Amino acid sequence: MRLRALLDTDALGLRLLGGEDELDRTVRGVMTTDLRDPSRYLAGGELVLTGLAWRRDASDTEPFVRILAAAGVAALAAGEAELGSVPDDLVEACARHRLPLFAVNESVAFATITEHVVRQVSGERAGDLAAVVDRHRRLMTSGPAGGGPDVVLDLLGTDLDLRAWVLSPAGRPIAGAGTAGPALPAAVCARLAGEQLAAARTGRRGPHRVSVDGVTYSLFPIRSSGRGAVSASRDVRETVLSDWLLAVEADAGDWPEERLDLLQGVTQLIAVERDRRDAARTVRRRLAQEVLELVQTGAAPAEIAARLRVAAPVLLPGLGAAPHWQVVVARVEWNAANSADGADGSGIEGGPVAQSLLEEILVDPTAAGPDPSDRIAVAHTGDEAIALVPLPALSTEVDGAEPGLLADTLLAAVREPLSAGLADDGRLTIGVSASVHSAEGLRGALEEARHARRVAAARPGRVCAAGHQELASHVLLLPFVPDDVRRAFTARLLDPLREYDRRHRAELIPTLEAFLDCDGSWTRCATRLHLHVNTLRYRVGRIEQLTGRDLSRLEDKLDFFLALRMS
């Protein structure tokens, strides 16, 4: 479609501010953004819609317009709701760069313009997707009359015979498991999400083709680029762990350009639902932030309890009983030295990234749809994110077991895809507190979760978690022993044994490990090692002789035990 056709459509509320000579430009898509640099999302030919939130002062205007012109966008449409009128400096910059500029009346929603453009562009290129575009407003609603992304995916199936699913970055199904066809197995979802994240980290443009169990899928990223997007940055690490994914059971490598453009249009429609969900989280995030500030500043328990009473109905609507609570702390850290593009990892805000991840991974991985995450309140402070997870009091105990989240199972379903997104320069560490039933316990739960996260951080791996159960163990102490102390301690006890094993091809170290593991029982240890008891006594005697220790003494047994754990 042409820009002139947009101007002639009164319902769109567009007023031309400059570029009369360019109205015959062709519009091939539409994008809404308030990023200061949206270039990585532009392919050329778009009508760019902006609310001007990127503009702090007039100095921001020229770089923004220059980026759009360089990307080959068709025109810019600026909303009047934010500033009341389009600034003169924007009009002048667009004129310098020959970029047509429209003003959007504050009474017209950007979604209305997006719907019109996508419908027209899609209709011109392929009539078989017209039904999807015509009915996309149902995407904006949730409930019996709507259906959200499922409606669009259902129409992809009926009109184009394409089975498709929307997945979260962790591989959880957001849409498509019901109306668009059978649910994908969890392992396939995780594999597809991991492939998409890995491709995004390498900078490859979608769609990406992946074969799983003999079935080919084409993966299209779904990015949020409106007011709910992260801070403007060209570093993909700020967004890669929060982007949704459209997985289509087909090989897009054989598709004509028109069909690819249509699927890109569908991702734009689904992004509307993504933006709606992010906006809906604002209240829960604010509640979490308020409670967190009260806890960290040492506010009176009664004041904290009052805020929890406000939060509970929002997080657990319809629940009569007061919940118990758990605290989960997460931290995302980037290693600048390993960054593929040389960017300074320390310049990336870890808190917002960890916040988005926690809002995703704390959801039951079997729960489909965008709404289950609406029961979790996550705040961020500095580089860490902190979640308040409500636990209904009615389920405080199941067969005597402690209720709530367990660190060792929390990451089981998401470890593979998130590790791909973190690549070789990022880490996610998580700590989980015990459940508490009152405001008095929240401060302790927060500290407990932070301690557990530090234990997780001392472990190898890209994605690690630790729970409160581990804080009563020696494993809490070992990671915080300085490296030089660890090396000196283990060398003093174990180096004589290693050297003896090397020179004599003996097995004193394995014998020591087995002896301690058998709690000093000669019979059990000899049986495990398939040795005569006298042979075992000879080896233990040699260990004592070389080290000057006595393995009948508890203190010496403990020293050997710790040395082996730290080695």
Coordinates of C-alpha atoms in Angstrom, one line a residue:
M1 CA 0.0 0.0 0.0
R2 CA 1.0 3.6 -0.5
L3 CA 1.4 6.3 2.2
R4 CA -1.2 8.4 0.3
A5 CA -3.8 5.7 1.0
L6 CA -3.1 6.0 4.8
L7 CA -3.6 9.8 4.7
D8 CA -6.9 9.3 2.8
T9 CA -8.3 7.1 5.5
D10 CA -10.0 9.4 8.0
A11 CA -10.5 6.8 10.7
L12 CA -6.7 6.6 11.2
G13 CA -6.5 10.2 12.4
L14 CA -3.3 11.0 10.5
R15 CA -2.2 14.6 9.7
L16 CA 0.7 15.2 7.3
L17 CA 3.4 17.4 8.8
G18 CA 6.0 17.0 6.0
G19 CA 7.0 14.9 3.0
E20 CA 4.2 15.7 0.5
D21 CA 6.5 14.7 -2.3
E22 CA 7.1 11.2 -0.8
L23 CA 3.5 10.0 -0.5
D24 CA 3.9 7.4 -3.2
R25 CA 6.3 5.4 -1.1
T26 CA 5.2 1.8 -0.5
V27 CA 4.5 0.6 3.0
R28 CA 5.5 -3.0 3.6
G29 CA 4.9 -3.2 7.4
V30 CA 4.3 -1.4 10.6
M31 CA 6.3 -1.1 13.8
T32 CA 5.6 0.6 17.2
T33 CA 8.6 1.7 19.2
D34 CA 9.8 4.1 21.8
L35 CA 13.4 2.9 21.6
R36 CA 16.0 5.5 20.9
D37 CA 17.7 3.1 18.5
P38 CA 15.2 0.6 16.9
S39 CA 17.5 -0.2 14.0
R40 CA 17.9 -3.9 14.7
Y41 CA 14.1 -4.3 14.4
L42 CA 13.8 -2.5 11.0
A43 CA 14.0 -4.2 7.6
G44 CA 12.9 -1.2 5.5
G45 CA 9.6 0.0 4.2
E46 CA 7.9 0.2 7.7
L47 CA 5.5 2.8 8.9
V48 CA 7.1 3.6 12.3
L49 CA 4.7 4.6 15.1
T50 CA 6.1 6.3 18.2
G51 CA 4.7 7.9 21.4
L52 CA 7.9 10.1 21.6
A53 CA 8.9 8.6 25.0
W54 CA 12.5 8.3 23.7
R55 CA 12.7 12.1 23.4
R56 CA 14.2 13.7 26.5
D57 CA 15.1 16.9 24.7
A58 CA 15.7 18.3 21.2
S59 CA 19.2 16.8 21.0
D60 CA 17.7 13.3 20.8
T61 CA 15.7 14.0 17.7
E62 CA 18.4 14.1 15.0
P63 CA 20.0 10.8 15.9
F64 CA 16.6 9.1 16.0
V65 CA 15.4 10.4 12.6
R66 CA 18.8 9.6 11.0
I67 CA 18.6 6.0 12.2
L68 CA 15.1 5.6 10.6
A69 CA 16.1 7.2 7.4
A70 CA 19.2 5.0 7.1
A71 CA 17.1 1.9 7.7
G72 CA 14.8 2.9 4.8
V73 CA 11.5 3.2 6.7
A74 CA 8.6 4.5 4.7
A75 CA 7.4 7.2 7.1
L76 CA 7.2 8.2 10.8
A77 CA 3.9 8.7 12.7
A78 CA 4.2 10.5 16.0
G79 CA 1.5 10.4 18.7
E80 CA 0.2 13.6 20.2
A81 CA -0.9 12.0 23.5
E82 CA 2.6 12.3 25.2
L83 CA 3.6 15.9 24.5
G84 CA 0.3 17.4 23.2
S85 CA 1.8 18.2 19.8
V86 CA 4.7 17.1 17.6
P87 CA 7.8 19.1 18.5
D88 CA 9.2 21.4 15.8
D89 CA 12.6 19.9 16.0
L90 CA 11.1 16.5 14.9
V91 CA 9.4 18.2 11.9
E92 CA 12.6 19.9 10.9
A93 CA 14.8 16.7 11.2
C94 CA 12.3 14.7 9.1
A95 CA 12.4 17.4 6.5
R96 CA 16.2 17.3 6.3
H97 CA 16.2 13.5 5.9
R98 CA 13.2 13.5 3.5
L99 CA 11.3 11.3 5.9
P100 CA 7.5 11.7 5.7
L101 CA 6.0 12.7 9.0
F102 CA 2.5 12.2 10.3
A103 CA 0.9 13.3 13.5
V104 CA -1.5 10.8 15.2
N105 CA -4.5 12.3 17.0
E106 CA -4.5 11.3 20.6
S107 CA -7.9 9.8 20.3
V108 CA -6.6 7.1 17.9
A109 CA -4.8 4.1 19.3
F110 CA -1.7 2.8 17.6
A111 CA -3.3 -0.6 17.5
T112 CA -6.0 0.8 15.1
I113 CA -3.3 1.9 12.7
T114 CA -1.4 -1.3 13.1
E115 CA -4.5 -3.3 12.3
H116 CA -5.3 -1.3 9.2
V117 CA -1.7 -1.4 7.8
V118 CA -1.3 -5.1 8.4
R119 CA -4.7 -5.9 6.9
Q120 CA -4.0 -3.8 3.8
V121 CA -0.5 -5.1 3.3
S122 CA -1.5 -8.7 3.9
G123 CA -4.5 -8.4 1.6
E124 CA -2.4 -7.1 -1.2
R125 CA 0.2 -9.9 -0.9
A126 CA -1.9 -13.0 -0.1
G127 CA -5.6 -13.2 0.4
D128 CA -5.3 -16.5 2.2
L129 CA -4.3 -14.7 5.4
A130 CA -7.0 -12.0 5.2
A131 CA -9.1 -13.8 7.8
V132 CA -6.3 -13.7 10.3
V133 CA -5.8 -9.9 9.9
D134 CA -9.5 -9.1 9.8
R135 CA -10.1 -10.8 13.1
H136 CA -6.9 -9.8 14.9
R137 CA -8.6 -7.5 17.2
R138 CA -9.7 -10.6 19.1
L139 CA -6.1 -10.9 20.0
M140 CA -6.5 -7.8 22.2
T141 CA -9.2 -9.4 24.4
S142 CA -9.0 -12.2 26.9
G143 CA -12.1 -14.2 27.7
P144 CA -15.0 -16.0 26.0
A145 CA -15.3 -13.4 23.2
G146 CA -11.6 -13.2 22.5
G147 CA -8.9 -15.8 22.8
G148 CA -5.8 -13.8 22.3
P149 CA -2.9 -15.4 20.2
D150 CA -4.7 -18.7 20.1
V151 CA -7.3 -17.2 17.7
V152 CA -4.6 -16.1 15.3
L153 CA -2.8 -19.4 15.4
D154 CA -6.1 -21.2 14.9
L155 CA -6.7 -19.2 11.8
L156 CA -3.2 -20.0 10.5
G157 CA -4.2 -23.6 10.8
T158 CA -7.5 -23.3 9.1
D159 CA -6.6 -20.8 6.4
L160 CA -3.0 -21.7 5.6
D161 CA -2.8 -25.3 7.0
L162 CA 0.1 -24.2 9.2
R163 CA 0.4 -25.5 12.8
A164 CA 2.1 -23.0 15.0
W165 CA 2.8 -22.3 18.7
V166 CA 3.9 -19.3 20.7
L167 CA 6.6 -20.2 23.2
S168 CA 8.2 -18.2 26.0
P169 CA 12.0 -17.8 26.1
A170 CA 12.2 -20.7 28.5
G171 CA 10.1 -22.9 26.2
R172 CA 6.7 -22.7 28.0
P173 CA 3.7 -22.8 25.7
I174 CA 2.0 -19.4 25.6
A175 CA -0.5 -20.2 22.9
G176 CA -1.3 -22.8 20.3
A177 CA -1.5 -25.9 22.5
G178 CA -5.3 -26.1 22.2
T179 CA -6.9 -24.5 19.2
A180 CA -4.0 -24.6 16.8
G181 CA -3.3 -28.3 17.3
P182 CA -1.9 -30.7 19.8
A183 CA 0.5 -29.5 22.4
L184 CA 4.2 -29.9 21.7
P185 CA 6.1 -32.2 24.1
A186 CA 8.0 -30.3 26.7
A187 CA 11.4 -31.5 25.4
V188 CA 10.6 -30.2 21.9
C189 CA 9.5 -26.8 23.4
A190 CA 12.8 -26.5 25.3
R191 CA 14.8 -27.5 22.2
L192 CA 13.1 -24.9 20.0
A193 CA 13.5 -22.2 22.6
G194 CA 17.1 -23.0 23.0
E195 CA 17.7 -23.0 19.3
Q196 CA 16.1 -19.6 18.9
L197 CA 18.1 -18.1 21.8
A198 CA 21.3 -19.5 20.5
A199 CA 20.6 -18.1 17.0
A200 CA 19.7 -14.7 18.5
R201 CA 23.0 -14.6 20.4
T202 CA 24.9 -15.0 17.2
G203 CA 23.0 -12.2 15.5
R204 CA 21.4 -14.3 12.9
R205 CA 18.1 -12.9 11.5
G206 CA 15.0 -15.1 11.6
P207 CA 13.3 -17.2 10.7
H208 CA 15.6 -20.0 11.9
R209 CA 14.9 -23.6 10.7
V210 CA 15.3 -26.4 13.1
S211 CA 14.7 -30.2 12.7
V212 CA 13.6 -32.1 15.8
D213 CA 12.7 -35.8 15.6
G214 CA 12.4 -35.5 11.8
V215 CA 10.1 -32.5 11.9
T216 CA 11.2 -29.2 10.6
Y217 CA 10.2 -26.0 12.4
S218 CA 10.7 -22.4 11.4
L219 CA 11.2 -20.0 14.3
F220 CA 10.2 -16.4 14.2
P221 CA 11.1 -14.0 17.1
I222 CA 8.3 -12.0 18.7
R223 CA 9.8 -8.8 20.2
S224 CA 8.2 -6.2 22.3
S225 CA 9.2 -2.8 21.1
G226 CA 6.7 -0.4 22.6
R227 CA 6.7 1.4 26.0
G228 CA 7.2 -1.9 27.8
A229 CA 10.5 -2.6 26.1
V230 CA 13.8 -2.6 27.8
S231 CA 16.1 0.5 27.8
A232 CA 17.4 1.4 24.3
S233 CA 20.5 -0.6 23.5
R234 CA 22.0 -2.4 20.6
D235 CA 23.2 -5.2 22.9
V236 CA 21.1 -8.2 22.2
R237 CA 21.8 -9.6 25.7
E238 CA 19.3 -7.1 27.2
T239 CA 16.3 -8.6 25.3
V240 CA 17.3 -12.1 24.2
L241 CA 16.1 -13.7 27.5
S242 CA 12.6 -12.1 27.3
D243 CA 11.5 -12.4 23.7
W244 CA 8.7 -14.7 22.8
L245 CA 8.9 -17.2 19.9
L246 CA 6.6 -18.2 17.1
A247 CA 7.3 -21.8 16.1
V248 CA 5.7 -22.9 12.8
E249 CA 5.7 -26.6 11.7
A250 CA 7.0 -25.9 8.2
D251 CA 10.2 -25.2 6.3
A252 CA 10.2 -21.5 5.6
G253 CA 13.2 -21.9 3.4
D254 CA 10.9 -22.8 0.6
W255 CA 8.5 -19.9 1.1
P256 CA 8.1 -17.0 -1.2
E257 CA 8.9 -13.5 0.2
E258 CA 5.2 -12.7 0.4
R259 CA 4.5 -15.6 2.7
L260 CA 7.5 -14.7 5.0
D261 CA 6.2 -11.1 5.2
L262 CA 2.8 -12.4 6.2
L263 CA 4.2 -14.4 9.0
Q264 CA 6.2 -11.4 10.2
G265 CA 2.9 -9.5 10.3
V266 CA 1.4 -12.3 12.5
T267 CA 4.3 -11.9 14.9
Q268 CA 3.5 -8.2 15.1
L269 CA -0.1 -9.0 16.0
I270 CA 1.0 -11.4 18.7
A271 CA 3.4 -8.7 20.0
V272 CA 0.3 -6.7 20.9
E273 CA -0.7 -9.4 23.4
R274 CA 2.9 -9.4 24.7
D275 CA 2.7 -5.6 25.3
R276 CA -0.7 -6.0 27.0
R277 CA 0.7 -8.7 29.3
D278 CA 3.7 -6.5 30.2
A279 CA 1.5 -3.6 31.0
A280 CA -0.7 -5.7 33.2
R281 CA 2.3 -6.7 35.3
T282 CA 2.9 -3.1 36.4
V283 CA 0.6 -3.3 39.4
R284 CA 2.2 -6.5 40.7
R285 CA 5.7 -5.2 40.2
R286 CA 4.8 -2.1 42.1
L287 CA 3.3 -4.1 45.0
A288 CA 6.5 -6.2 45.1
Q289 CA 8.7 -3.1 45.1
E290 CA 6.7 -1.6 48.0
V291 CA 6.9 -4.7 50.1
L292 CA 10.6 -5.1 49.3
E293 CA 11.5 -1.5 50.3
L294 CA 9.6 -1.9 53.6
V295 CA 11.4 -5.2 54.4
Q296 CA 14.9 -3.8 53.5
T297 CA 14.4 -0.6 55.5
G298 CA 13.4 -2.4 58.6
A299 CA 9.7 -1.3 58.6
A300 CA 7.4 -2.5 61.4
P301 CA 5.9 -5.9 60.7
A302 CA 2.4 -4.4 61.0
E303 CA 3.2 -2.1 58.1
I304 CA 4.6 -4.9 56.0
A305 CA 1.6 -7.1 56.8
A306 CA -0.8 -4.3 55.7
R307 CA 1.0 -4.2 52.3
L308 CA 0.8 -8.0 52.0
R309 CA -3.0 -7.8 52.7
V310 CA -3.2 -5.5 49.7
A311 CA -1.0 -7.8 47.5
A312 CA -2.7 -11.1 48.3
P313 CA -6.1 -10.4 46.5
V314 CA -4.2 -9.2 43.4
L315 CA -2.0 -12.3 43.3
L316 CA -4.5 -14.8 44.5
P317 CA -8.0 -13.6 43.5
G318 CA -10.8 -15.4 45.2
L319 CA -8.7 -17.1 47.8
G320 CA -10.2 -16.6 51.3
A321 CA -7.2 -17.8 53.3
A322 CA -4.1 -15.7 53.8
P323 CA -1.1 -17.2 52.0
H324 CA 2.3 -18.2 53.1
W325 CA 5.2 -16.6 51.2
Q326 CA 8.5 -17.6 49.7
V327 CA 11.3 -15.3 48.5
V328 CA 13.3 -16.1 45.4
V329 CA 16.4 -14.1 44.5
A330 CA 17.9 -14.2 41.0
R331 CA 20.9 -12.5 39.5
V332 CA 22.0 -12.4 35.8
E333 CA 25.7 -11.5 35.3
W334 CA 27.6 -11.0 32.0
N335 CA 31.3 -11.6 31.5
A336 CA 32.6 -8.7 29.4
A337 CA 35.8 -10.6 28.7
N338 CA 34.0 -13.4 26.9
S339 CA 31.5 -11.1 25.0
A340 CA 31.5 -11.9 21.3
D341 CA 31.0 -8.3 20.3
G342 CA 33.5 -6.9 22.9
A343 CA 30.7 -5.0 24.7
D344 CA 31.2 -4.2 28.4
G345 CA 29.1 -6.7 30.2
S346 CA 29.1 -4.5 33.3
G347 CA 27.1 -1.9 31.4
I348 CA 24.1 -4.2 31.1
E349 CA 21.5 -3.8 33.8
G350 CA 21.1 -7.3 35.3
G351 CA 18.1 -6.5 37.4
P352 CA 15.4 -6.0 34.7
V353 CA 16.7 -9.1 32.8
A354 CA 16.6 -11.2 36.0
Q355 CA 13.1 -9.8 36.7
S356 CA 11.7 -10.9 33.3
L357 CA 13.3 -14.4 33.8
L358 CA 11.9 -14.9 37.3
E359 CA 8.4 -13.9 36.1
E360 CA 8.8 -16.7 33.5
I361 CA 10.6 -19.6 35.3
L362 CA 8.5 -19.3 38.5
V363 CA 5.4 -20.4 36.5
D364 CA 4.5 -24.0 36.4
P365 CA 6.1 -25.3 33.2
T366 CA 2.9 -27.3 32.4
A367 CA 0.7 -24.2 32.6
A368 CA -0.1 -22.9 29.1
G369 CA -1.0 -19.3 28.3
P370 CA 0.2 -15.9 29.4
D371 CA -1.9 -15.6 32.5
P372 CA -0.3 -18.0 35.1
S373 CA 2.6 -15.5 35.5
D374 CA 0.0 -13.0 36.7
R375 CA 0.2 -14.7 40.1
I376 CA 3.8 -13.7 40.8
A377 CA 5.2 -10.3 42.0
V378 CA 8.8 -9.6 41.1
A379 CA 10.8 -6.4 41.9
H380 CA 14.4 -5.6 41.1
T381 CA 17.0 -3.7 42.9
G382 CA 20.5 -3.2 41.5
D383 CA 21.5 -6.3 39.6
E384 CA 19.2 -8.7 41.4
A385 CA 15.5 -9.5 41.1
I386 CA 13.4 -10.5 44.1
A387 CA 10.2 -12.5 43.8
L388 CA 7.4 -12.7 46.4
V389 CA 5.7 -16.1 45.6
P390 CA 2.4 -16.6 47.4
L391 CA 1.6 -20.1 48.7
P392 CA -2.1 -20.7 49.6
A393 CA -2.3 -21.5 53.3
L394 CA -4.7 -24.4 52.5
S395 CA -1.7 -26.3 51.0
T396 CA 0.8 -25.6 53.7
E397 CA 1.6 -29.3 54.1
V398 CA 1.3 -32.3 51.8
D399 CA 2.0 -35.6 53.5
G400 CA 4.2 -33.9 56.0
A401 CA 6.4 -32.3 53.3
E402 CA 7.3 -28.6 53.3
P403 CA 5.2 -26.7 50.8
G404 CA 6.4 -24.4 48.0
L405 CA 9.3 -24.2 45.5
L406 CA 12.3 -26.5 45.6
A407 CA 15.6 -25.2 44.1
D408 CA 16.6 -28.5 42.7
T409 CA 13.5 -28.8 40.6
L410 CA 12.9 -25.1 39.8
L411 CA 15.2 -25.0 36.8
A412 CA 14.8 -28.5 35.5
A413 CA 12.5 -27.5 32.6
V414 CA 14.3 -24.3 31.6
R415 CA 18.0 -25.0 32.1
E416 CA 18.6 -26.1 28.4
P417 CA 17.1 -23.1 26.7
L418 CA 18.3 -20.5 29.2
S419 CA 21.9 -21.9 29.0
A420 CA 21.7 -21.3 25.2
G421 CA 20.6 -17.7 25.7
L422 CA 23.3 -17.1 28.2
A423 CA 25.9 -18.6 25.8
D424 CA 29.4 -18.5 27.1
D425 CA 29.4 -15.1 28.7
G426 CA 26.4 -15.1 31.0
R427 CA 25.2 -16.7 34.2
L428 CA 21.9 -17.0 36.0
T429 CA 22.0 -17.9 39.7
I430 CA 19.0 -18.3 41.9
G431 CA 18.4 -18.7 45.7
V432 CA 15.1 -20.0 47.3
S433 CA 14.0 -19.3 50.8
A434 CA 11.9 -21.5 53.1
S435 CA 8.2 -20.5 53.3
V436 CA 7.1 -18.0 55.9
H437 CA 3.7 -17.3 57.2
S438 CA 3.9 -13.8 58.5
A439 CA 5.5 -10.4 57.8
E440 CA 8.0 -10.9 60.6
G441 CA 9.6 -13.7 58.6
L442 CA 10.1 -11.9 55.3
R443 CA 13.3 -10.2 56.2
G444 CA 14.9 -13.4 57.3
A445 CA 13.5 -15.1 54.1
L446 CA 15.1 -12.5 52.0
E447 CA 18.5 -12.9 53.6
E448 CA 18.1 -16.7 53.4
A449 CA 17.4 -16.5 49.6
R450 CA 20.4 -14.2 49.1
H451 CA 22.7 -16.6 51.0
A452 CA 21.4 -19.5 48.9
R453 CA 22.0 -17.6 45.7
R454 CA 25.6 -17.1 46.7
V455 CA 26.0 -20.8 47.3
A456 CA 24.6 -21.4 43.8
A457 CA 27.0 -18.8 42.4
A458 CA 29.9 -20.8 43.7
R459 CA 28.9 -23.8 41.6
P460 CA 29.9 -24.5 38.0
G461 CA 27.4 -24.1 35.2
R462 CA 25.5 -21.3 33.4
V463 CA 22.2 -21.9 35.3
C464 CA 22.4 -22.8 39.0
A465 CA 20.0 -22.7 41.9
A466 CA 20.3 -23.5 45.6
G467 CA 17.7 -23.7 48.4
H468 CA 17.4 -23.0 52.0
Q469 CA 17.9 -26.6 52.9
E470 CA 21.6 -26.4 51.9
L471 CA 22.3 -23.5 54.3
A472 CA 22.7 -25.9 57.2
S473 CA 25.4 -27.9 55.5
H474 CA 29.2 -27.6 55.2
V475 CA 28.6 -26.7 51.5
L476 CA 27.6 -23.3 52.6
L477 CA 31.0 -22.6 54.1
L478 CA 33.3 -24.2 51.5
P479 CA 32.6 -21.8 48.6
F480 CA 33.6 -18.8 50.6
V481 CA 37.0 -20.0 51.7
P482 CA 39.6 -17.9 49.9
D483 CA 41.3 -19.8 47.0
D484 CA 44.8 -19.5 48.5
V485 CA 43.6 -21.0 51.8
R486 CA 41.9 -23.8 50.0
R487 CA 44.9 -24.7 47.9
A488 CA 47.3 -24.6 51.0
F489 CA 44.9 -26.7 53.1
T490 CA 44.4 -29.4 50.5
A491 CA 48.1 -29.5 49.4
R492 CA 49.3 -30.0 53.0
L493 CA 47.0 -33.0 53.5
L494 CA 46.7 -34.6 50.0
D495 CA 49.9 -33.8 48.1
P496 CA 52.0 -36.4 50.0
L497 CA 49.3 -39.0 49.1
R498 CA 49.1 -38.0 45.5
E499 CA 52.9 -38.1 45.1
Y500 CA 53.1 -41.6 46.7
D501 CA 50.3 -42.8 44.4
R502 CA 52.2 -41.4 41.4
R503 CA 55.5 -43.0 42.3
H504 CA 54.2 -46.3 43.5
R505 CA 51.0 -46.7 41.4
A506 CA 49.2 -47.0 44.7
E507 CA 45.6 -46.0 45.4
L508 CA 45.9 -44.2 48.7
I509 CA 43.5 -41.3 47.6
P510 CA 40.7 -43.7 46.5
T511 CA 41.2 -45.7 49.7
L512 CA 40.9 -42.6 51.8
E513 CA 37.7 -41.5 50.1
A514 CA 36.1 -45.0 50.5
F515 CA 37.2 -45.2 54.1
L516 CA 35.6 -41.9 55.0
D517 CA 32.5 -42.7 52.9
C518 CA 32.1 -45.9 55.0
D519 CA 32.3 -43.9 58.2
G520 CA 35.6 -45.6 59.2
S521 CA 34.1 -49.2 59.0
W522 CA 37.0 -51.5 58.2
T523 CA 34.7 -54.3 57.1
R524 CA 32.4 -52.3 54.8
C525 CA 35.3 -50.4 53.3
A526 CA 37.3 -53.6 52.6
T527 CA 34.2 -55.1 50.9
R528 CA 33.7 -52.1 48.8
L529 CA 37.3 -52.0 47.6
H530 CA 37.5 -55.8 47.3
L531 CA 40.5 -55.9 49.6
H532 CA 41.5 -58.0 52.6
V533 CA 41.1 -56.1 55.8
N534 CA 44.8 -56.4 56.5
T535 CA 45.6 -54.8 53.2
L536 CA 43.2 -52.0 54.0
R537 CA 44.8 -51.5 57.4
Y538 CA 48.2 -51.3 55.7
R539 CA 47.0 -48.6 53.3
V540 CA 45.4 -46.5 56.1
G541 CA 48.6 -46.9 58.1
R542 CA 50.6 -45.6 55.2
I543 CA 48.2 -42.6 54.8
E544 CA 48.7 -41.8 58.5
Q545 CA 52.4 -42.1 58.2
L546 CA 52.7 -39.8 55.2
T547 CA 50.4 -37.1 56.6
G548 CA 51.1 -37.3 60.4
R549 CA 47.3 -37.7 61.0
D550 CA 45.3 -40.3 62.9
L551 CA 42.2 -41.6 61.1
S552 CA 40.7 -42.8 64.4
R553 CA 40.4 -39.2 65.5
L554 CA 37.2 -37.3 64.5
E555 CA 39.1 -34.0 63.9
D556 CA 41.6 -35.7 61.5
K557 CA 38.7 -37.5 59.6
L558 CA 36.9 -34.1 59.3
D559 CA 40.1 -32.4 57.9
F560 CA 40.5 -35.1 55.3
F561 CA 36.8 -34.9 54.4
L562 CA 37.0 -31.2 53.8
A563 CA 40.3 -31.4 51.9
L564 CA 38.8 -33.9 49.5
R565 CA 35.7 -31.8 49.0
M566 CA 37.8 -28.7 48.2
S567 CA 40.2 -30.4 45.9

